[in-house]
Short mmCIF file of C-alpha atoms in Angstrom, two decimals:
data_model
loop_
_atom_site.label_atom_id
_atom_site.label_comp_id
_atom_site.label_asym_id
_atom_site.label_seq_id
_atom_site.Cartn_x
_atom_site.Cartn_y
_atom_site.Cartn_z
CA UNK A 1 -17.75 5.11 36.15
CA UNK A 2 -16.68 6.21 32.58
CA UNK A 3 -13.31 5.24 30.94
CA UNK A 4 -11.93 8.81 31.49
CA UNK A 5 -12.43 8.48 35.31
CA UNK A 6 -11.03 5.33 35.59
CA UNK A 7 -7.44 5.43 37.21
CA UNK A 8 -4.92 2.46 37.63
CA UNK A 9 -5.84 2.42 41.40
CA UNK A 10 -9.33 1.51 40.30
CA UNK A 11 -8.14 -1.25 38.51
CA UNK A 12 -5.82 -2.45 41.37
CA UNK A 13 -8.79 -2.37 43.68
CA UNK A 14 -11.15 -4.38 41.57
CA UNK A 15 -8.52 -6.85 40.88
CA UNK A 16 -7.30 -7.17 44.32
CA UNK A 17 -3.73 -6.34 43.60
CA UNK A 18 -1.19 -3.65 43.90
CA UNK A 19 -0.75 -0.57 41.44
CA UNK A 20 2.71 -2.00 40.47
CA UNK A 21 0.99 -5.26 39.61
CA UNK A 22 -1.53 -3.48 37.30
CA UNK A 23 1.60 -1.58 35.69
CA UNK A 24 3.35 -4.96 35.17
CA UNK A 25 0.15 -6.33 33.44
CA UNK A 26 0.41 -3.36 31.06
CA UNK A 27 3.93 -3.01 30.40
CA UNK A 28 5.63 -6.32 31.57
CA UNK A 29 3.09 -9.04 31.57
CA UNK A 30 5.59 -11.76 31.45
CA UNK A 31 6.51 -10.83 35.13
CA UNK A 32 3.06 -12.06 36.27
CA UNK A 33 1.45 -15.60 36.89
CA UNK A 34 -1.08 -16.36 34.54
CA UNK A 35 -3.86 -16.40 36.80
CA UNK A 36 -2.94 -12.82 38.17
CA UNK A 37 -2.40 -11.32 34.71
CA UNK A 38 -6.00 -12.67 33.67
CA UNK A 39 -7.56 -11.31 36.82
CA UNK A 40 -6.02 -7.84 36.20
CA UNK A 41 -6.86 -8.14 32.33
CA UNK A 42 -10.56 -8.71 33.28
CA UNK A 43 -10.67 -5.74 35.58
CA UNK A 44 -9.16 -3.48 32.94
CA UNK A 45 -11.86 -4.74 30.35
CA UNK A 46 -14.61 -4.43 32.85
CA UNK A 47 -13.80 -0.93 33.84
CA UNK A 48 -12.81 0.27 30.49
CA UNK A 49 -9.39 1.68 31.77
CA UNK A 50 -7.40 3.35 29.22
CA UNK A 51 -3.65 3.80 30.13
CA UNK A 52 -2.28 7.51 30.27
CA UNK A 53 -0.22 7.50 27.16
CA UNK A 54 1.21 10.74 27.88
CA UNK A 55 2.76 9.66 31.06
CA UNK A 56 3.95 6.28 29.32
CA UNK A 57 5.69 8.34 26.58
CA UNK A 58 7.55 10.21 29.25
CA UNK A 59 8.71 6.84 30.79
CA UNK A 60 9.52 5.19 27.58
CA UNK A 61 10.62 7.92 25.16
CA UNK A 62 7.84 6.64 22.69
CA UNK A 63 4.61 8.15 21.37
CA UNK A 64 3.01 4.99 20.01
CA UNK A 65 2.22 7.43 16.89
CA UNK A 66 3.10 6.80 13.49
CA UNK A 67 3.66 9.53 10.85
CA UNK A 68 2.34 9.21 7.38
CA UNK A 69 2.91 11.78 4.84
CA UNK A 70 -0.45 11.35 2.67
CA UNK A 71 0.14 11.74 -1.30
CA UNK A 72 -1.31 14.46 -2.73
CA UNK A 73 -4.81 13.80 -4.09
CA UNK A 74 -7.98 15.44 -5.62
CA UNK A 75 -10.87 15.48 -3.09
CA UNK A 76 -13.12 15.58 -6.14
CA UNK A 77 -11.51 12.78 -7.73
CA UNK A 78 -9.87 10.70 -4.80
CA UNK A 79 -7.39 7.76 -5.49
CA UNK A 80 -9.20 4.84 -4.12
CA UNK A 81 -6.14 2.65 -3.92
CA UNK A 82 -4.18 5.19 -1.56
CA UNK A 83 -7.51 5.57 0.29
CA UNK A 84 -7.75 1.88 0.98
CA UNK A 85 -3.94 1.85 1.84
CA UNK A 86 -4.55 4.69 4.58
CA UNK A 87 -7.63 2.65 6.02
CA UNK A 88 -5.40 -0.31 6.03
CA UNK A 89 -2.58 1.43 7.78
CA UNK A 90 -4.83 3.09 10.50
CA UNK A 91 -6.36 -0.71 11.28
CA UNK A 92 -3.06 -2.32 11.44
CA UNK A 93 -1.54 0.50 13.74
CA UNK A 94 -4.79 0.22 15.93
CA UNK A 95 -4.07 -3.41 16.28
CA UNK A 96 -0.83 -2.70 18.20
CA UNK A 97 -2.06 0.17 20.29
CA UNK A 98 -0.66 2.91 17.83
CA UNK A 99 -2.09 6.06 15.94
CA UNK A 100 -1.53 7.33 12.64
CA UNK A 101 -0.69 11.14 12.25
CA UNK A 102 -1.41 12.17 8.67
CA UNK A 103 0.31 15.28 7.29
CA UNK A 104 1.23 16.83 3.99
CA UNK A 105 4.67 16.46 2.39
CA UNK A 106 4.82 16.64 -1.35
CA UNK A 107 8.25 15.24 -2.84
CA UNK A 108 7.56 17.28 -5.88
CA UNK A 109 8.34 20.56 -3.81
CA UNK A 110 11.79 19.56 -3.58
CA UNK A 111 14.17 18.44 -0.68
CA UNK A 112 14.00 21.58 1.09
CA UNK A 113 10.19 21.62 1.53
CA UNK A 114 10.18 18.03 2.33
CA UNK A 115 13.01 18.51 5.05
CA UNK A 116 10.92 21.36 6.59
CA UNK A 117 7.73 19.22 6.93
CA UNK A 118 9.57 16.08 8.28
CA UNK A 119 11.84 17.83 10.55
CA UNK A 120 9.07 20.02 12.24
CA UNK A 121 7.11 16.57 13.09
CA UNK A 122 10.32 15.17 14.21
CA UNK A 123 11.58 18.30 16.20
CA UNK A 124 7.92 18.31 17.85
CA UNK A 125 8.41 14.66 19.08
CA UNK A 126 5.11 13.79 17.69
CA UNK A 127 5.94 10.41 16.09
CA UNK A 128 8.25 7.40 16.82
CA UNK A 129 8.72 6.82 12.99
CA UNK A 130 7.21 7.09 9.74
CA UNK A 131 5.57 4.94 7.05
CA UNK A 132 6.08 6.25 3.41
CA UNK A 133 4.29 5.30 0.44
CA UNK A 134 4.56 6.00 -3.37
CA UNK A 135 8.22 6.02 -3.09
CA UNK A 136 10.25 6.70 -6.23
CA UNK A 137 14.01 6.53 -6.94
CA UNK A 138 15.90 9.23 -5.50
CA UNK A 139 13.02 9.96 -3.29
CA UNK A 140 13.85 13.47 -1.12
CA UNK A 141 11.82 11.89 1.86
CA UNK A 142 13.99 8.78 2.03
CA UNK A 143 17.02 11.01 2.05
CA UNK A 144 15.88 13.41 4.69
CA UNK A 145 14.84 10.52 7.19
CA UNK A 146 18.23 8.68 6.45
CA UNK A 147 20.23 11.68 7.05
CA UNK A 148 18.11 12.38 10.38
CA UNK A 149 18.60 8.89 11.69
CA UNK A 150 14.91 8.53 11.92
CA UNK A 151 13.22 5.03 11.74
CA UNK A 152 10.79 4.70 8.63
CA UNK A 153 9.40 1.88 6.70
CA UNK A 154 8.35 2.05 2.93
CA UNK A 155 5.47 0.74 0.81
CA UNK A 156 7.52 0.52 -2.43
CA UNK A 157 11.31 0.13 -2.86
CA UNK A 158 14.01 2.42 -2.04
CA UNK A 159 16.98 2.69 -4.17
CA UNK A 160 20.34 0.79 -3.63
CA UNK A 161 22.62 2.49 -1.00
CA UNK A 162 19.63 3.42 0.89
CA UNK A 163 17.74 1.78 3.90
CA UNK A 164 16.11 -1.40 2.64
CA UNK A 165 13.17 -1.47 5.18
CA UNK A 166 10.52 -1.71 2.56
CA UNK A 167 7.60 -3.86 1.67
CA UNK A 168 6.22 -4.26 -2.17
CA UNK A 169 4.38 -6.64 -4.36
CA UNK A 170 6.30 -8.16 -7.19
CA UNK A 171 4.75 -6.31 -9.98
CA UNK A 172 6.81 -7.90 -12.80
CA UNK A 173 5.89 -11.35 -11.66
CA UNK A 174 2.21 -10.88 -11.34
CA UNK A 175 2.09 -9.15 -14.77
CA UNK A 176 3.84 -12.14 -16.27
CA UNK A 177 1.21 -14.23 -14.67
CA UNK A 178 -1.47 -12.17 -16.47
CA UNK A 179 0.23 -12.72 -19.71
CA UNK A 180 0.70 -16.68 -19.17
CA UNK A 181 -3.01 -16.62 -18.17
CA UNK A 182 -3.81 -15.27 -21.74
CA UNK A 183 -1.48 -17.39 -23.54
CA UNK A 184 -2.99 -20.49 -21.76
CA UNK A 185 -6.38 -19.37 -22.75
CA UNK A 186 -5.14 -19.52 -26.61
CA UNK A 187 -4.33 -15.90 -27.36
CA UNK A 188 -1.42 -15.48 -29.76
CA UNK A 189 -1.06 -11.76 -30.37
CA UNK A 190 -0.87 -9.50 -27.19
CA UNK A 191 -0.68 -5.65 -26.84
CA UNK A 192 0.44 -3.88 -23.72
CA UNK A 193 -1.14 -0.55 -23.00
CA UNK A 194 1.71 1.30 -21.36
CA UNK A 195 1.49 4.59 -19.27
CA UNK A 196 3.41 7.50 -19.96
CA UNK A 197 4.11 8.30 -16.30
CA UNK A 198 7.73 7.51 -15.11
CA UNK A 199 7.36 5.38 -11.99
CA UNK A 200 9.44 2.59 -10.70
CA UNK A 201 6.27 0.07 -10.39
CA UNK A 202 4.93 0.93 -13.81
CA UNK A 203 8.39 0.04 -15.24
CA UNK A 204 8.24 -3.32 -13.28
CA UNK A 205 4.74 -4.13 -14.80
CA UNK A 206 6.35 -3.40 -18.44
CA UNK A 207 9.31 -5.45 -17.60
CA UNK A 208 7.08 -8.48 -16.54
CA UNK A 209 4.99 -8.09 -19.58
CA UNK A 210 7.78 -8.19 -22.14
CA UNK A 211 9.51 -11.06 -20.53
CA UNK A 212 6.33 -13.26 -20.56
CA UNK A 213 4.85 -12.04 -23.77
CA UNK A 214 8.09 -12.93 -25.67
CA UNK A 215 6.23 -16.47 -25.80
CA UNK A 216 3.24 -15.22 -27.65
CA UNK A 217 3.15 -17.22 -31.02
CA UNK A 218 2.05 -14.19 -33.18
CA UNK A 219 4.13 -11.48 -31.33
CA UNK A 220 3.46 -8.85 -28.87
CA UNK A 221 3.64 -5.10 -28.90
CA UNK A 222 2.80 -2.01 -26.82
CA UNK A 223 1.11 1.35 -27.22
CA UNK A 224 1.07 4.42 -25.23
CA UNK A 225 0.29 8.09 -25.63
CA UNK A 226 1.71 11.42 -24.10
CA UNK A 227 0.01 12.14 -20.78
CA UNK A 228 -2.17 9.05 -20.82
CA UNK A 229 -4.52 11.14 -22.67
CA UNK A 230 -7.82 8.86 -22.63
CA UNK A 231 -9.08 10.22 -26.21
CA UNK A 232 -5.63 9.87 -27.91
CA UNK A 233 -5.07 6.37 -26.23
CA UNK A 234 -8.56 5.13 -27.17
CA UNK A 235 -8.26 6.22 -31.00
CA UNK A 236 -4.74 4.57 -30.99
CA UNK A 237 -6.08 1.41 -29.61
CA UNK A 238 -9.11 1.64 -32.05
CA UNK A 239 -6.68 1.89 -35.06
CA UNK A 240 -4.88 -1.36 -33.78
CA UNK A 241 -7.99 -3.42 -33.34
CA UNK A 242 -9.24 -2.56 -36.94
CA UNK A 243 -5.93 -3.03 -38.42
CA UNK A 244 -4.72 -6.37 -40.37
CA UNK A 245 -2.73 -7.70 -37.01
CA UNK A 246 -4.99 -6.77 -34.43
CA UNK A 247 -4.50 -8.27 -30.72
CA UNK A 248 -6.72 -10.52 -29.13
CA UNK A 249 -5.77 -9.34 -25.78
CA UNK A 250 -4.93 -6.10 -24.12
CA UNK A 251 -2.73 -5.97 -21.13
CA UNK A 252 -3.12 -2.63 -19.41
CA UNK A 253 -0.86 -0.96 -16.94
CA UNK A 254 -3.75 0.30 -14.73
CA UNK A 255 -7.38 0.00 -14.34
CA UNK A 256 -7.93 3.40 -15.72
CA UNK A 257 -6.17 2.50 -18.85
CA UNK A 258 -8.31 -0.74 -19.02
CA UNK A 259 -11.28 1.43 -18.96
CA UNK A 260 -9.91 3.37 -21.87
CA UNK A 261 -9.35 0.01 -23.69
CA UNK A 262 -13.13 -1.04 -22.94
CA UNK A 263 -14.28 2.34 -24.94
CA UNK A 264 -11.75 1.39 -27.76
CA UNK A 265 -12.73 -2.19 -28.34
CA UNK A 266 -16.41 -1.06 -28.32
CA UNK A 267 -15.76 1.73 -30.67
CA UNK A 268 -14.00 -0.74 -33.05
CA UNK A 269 -17.25 -2.63 -33.14
CA UNK A 270 -15.99 -5.72 -31.01
CA UNK A 271 -16.86 -7.12 -27.45
CA UNK A 272 -14.69 -7.13 -24.24
CA UNK A 273 -14.18 -10.68 -23.16
CA UNK A 274 -15.57 -12.06 -26.60
CA UNK A 275 -13.49 -10.57 -29.46
CA UNK A 276 -10.86 -8.93 -26.95
CA UNK A 277 -9.63 -9.75 -23.48
CA UNK A 278 -8.67 -7.18 -21.38
CA UNK A 279 -6.75 -6.93 -18.11
CA UNK A 280 -6.03 -4.16 -15.58
CA UNK A 281 -3.88 -3.52 -12.66
CA UNK A 282 -4.82 -2.54 -8.93
CA UNK A 283 -8.29 -3.62 -8.73
CA UNK A 284 -10.12 -0.61 -7.75
CA UNK A 285 -13.91 -0.78 -6.93
CA UNK A 286 -14.70 -0.06 -10.39
CA UNK A 287 -13.53 -3.06 -11.74
CA UNK A 288 -16.65 -5.08 -10.49
CA UNK A 289 -19.03 -2.62 -12.05
CA UNK A 290 -17.66 -2.83 -15.55
CA UNK A 291 -19.41 -5.05 -18.08
CA UNK A 292 -17.95 -7.71 -18.30
CA UNK A 293 -16.18 -7.35 -14.70
CA UNK A 294 -12.45 -6.70 -15.29
CA UNK A 295 -9.67 -8.99 -14.56
CA UNK A 296 -7.15 -7.18 -12.34
CA UNK A 297 -4.33 -7.31 -9.78
CA UNK A 298 -5.68 -6.86 -6.22
CA UNK A 299 -3.02 -5.38 -3.84
CA UNK A 300 -3.10 -7.13 -0.42
CA UNK A 301 -3.31 -3.58 1.23
CA UNK A 302 -4.02 -5.13 4.72
CA UNK A 303 -1.16 -7.41 4.68
CA UNK A 304 1.23 -4.70 3.42
CA UNK A 305 -0.01 -2.46 6.06
CA UNK A 306 0.68 -5.03 8.89
CA UNK A 307 4.00 -5.85 7.88
CA UNK A 308 4.98 -2.04 7.49
CA UNK A 309 3.75 -1.48 11.13
CA UNK A 310 5.56 -4.41 12.38
CA UNK A 311 8.90 -3.46 10.56
CA UNK A 312 8.60 0.19 11.78
CA UNK A 313 8.01 -0.80 15.59
CA UNK A 314 11.02 -3.19 15.26
CA UNK A 315 13.13 -0.32 13.68
CA UNK A 316 12.09 1.90 16.52
CA UNK A 317 13.04 -0.66 19.41
CA UNK A 318 16.28 -1.62 17.67
CA UNK A 319 17.64 0.95 15.31
CA UNK A 320 20.81 -1.04 14.61
CA UNK A 321 18.95 -4.20 13.35
CA UNK A 322 19.65 -4.69 9.68
CA UNK A 323 16.68 -4.66 7.48
CA UNK A 324 15.92 -5.93 3.92
CA UNK A 325 13.29 -5.66 1.29
CA UNK A 326 10.43 -8.05 1.21
CA UNK A 327 8.36 -8.82 -1.76
CA UNK A 328 4.73 -10.18 -1.17
CA UNK A 329 3.32 -12.54 -3.88
CA UNK A 330 0.00 -11.59 -5.42
CA UNK A 331 -2.18 -13.21 -8.07
CA UNK A 332 -4.55 -11.76 -10.68
CA UNK A 333 -8.30 -11.90 -9.70
CA UNK A 334 -9.96 -13.44 -12.84
CA UNK A 335 -13.27 -12.11 -14.21
CA UNK A 336 -15.38 -11.93 -17.21
CA UNK A 337 -12.99 -9.55 -19.28
CA UNK A 338 -10.74 -12.89 -19.84
CA UNK A 339 -12.75 -15.89 -20.77
CA UNK A 340 -10.90 -18.81 -22.28
CA UNK A 341 -10.86 -18.67 -26.08
#
């Protein structure tokens, strides 16, 4: 008997209980004695029974489906971080019997286009709520869902005055921890390779650097170039490293900027991890392939996804419940690019 052929009546017969008892085991297990629940659960597992989700949706008004507007990406050069987050989100949803509906909604197309894509999914009753990522200040997706009164949870941070059901890492604190690591290793002059992108999490990283780097004995400074052009940034860093006041450590706003830093260090005739320490942020798979391997900050994507799914389900079940943002602590992953001096 295949899973698609198994009915609730089959389970009831196998367990020696009524159809209602099987229903209670699925929807209200607290109503059953432990021995009865164990017998029904064993029958469900043995027969491979799968509840009819469409029928359950009609009864409860929920779909057990979470909408996720995937960020725009280049298939020829995919973003490993957001690909990892989607995998973590699917796993977290599956653990509580939910599925992920992925669709496209680009905030850069404006509020009208965002409203059309989200309202279409809402009107079709396809999902119970949404998980958003890559959220920026004044994000039109947040405004559309807030106005619609539809549940959502955010990877990132929503602006003041908007719902605060979000989860994020403390980018400022962990960047400050990177700087402290370098100071404890004896580095006296530290440079920050900043990104030209105007994104809130990058602003937090820069703020954490500036706060902690104020303790650098010989000072700290930052460098950046328009559009994060790799050639221009490499040339700028190379000039710094061959100048009279060269830094001995480079703190980079991302792993991709760190890759440019590696190129600049070597072009200046110096060694990464020997003459110049380098750190990144995000800990993409490339970090372990570099020589030496790059010290970076690994985002706890699995933990973030599980908290987001839990918060979204809570918001669906009790829309009036107050919510607040949650910052998850993270620590640097120390590798060969930052040896002690």
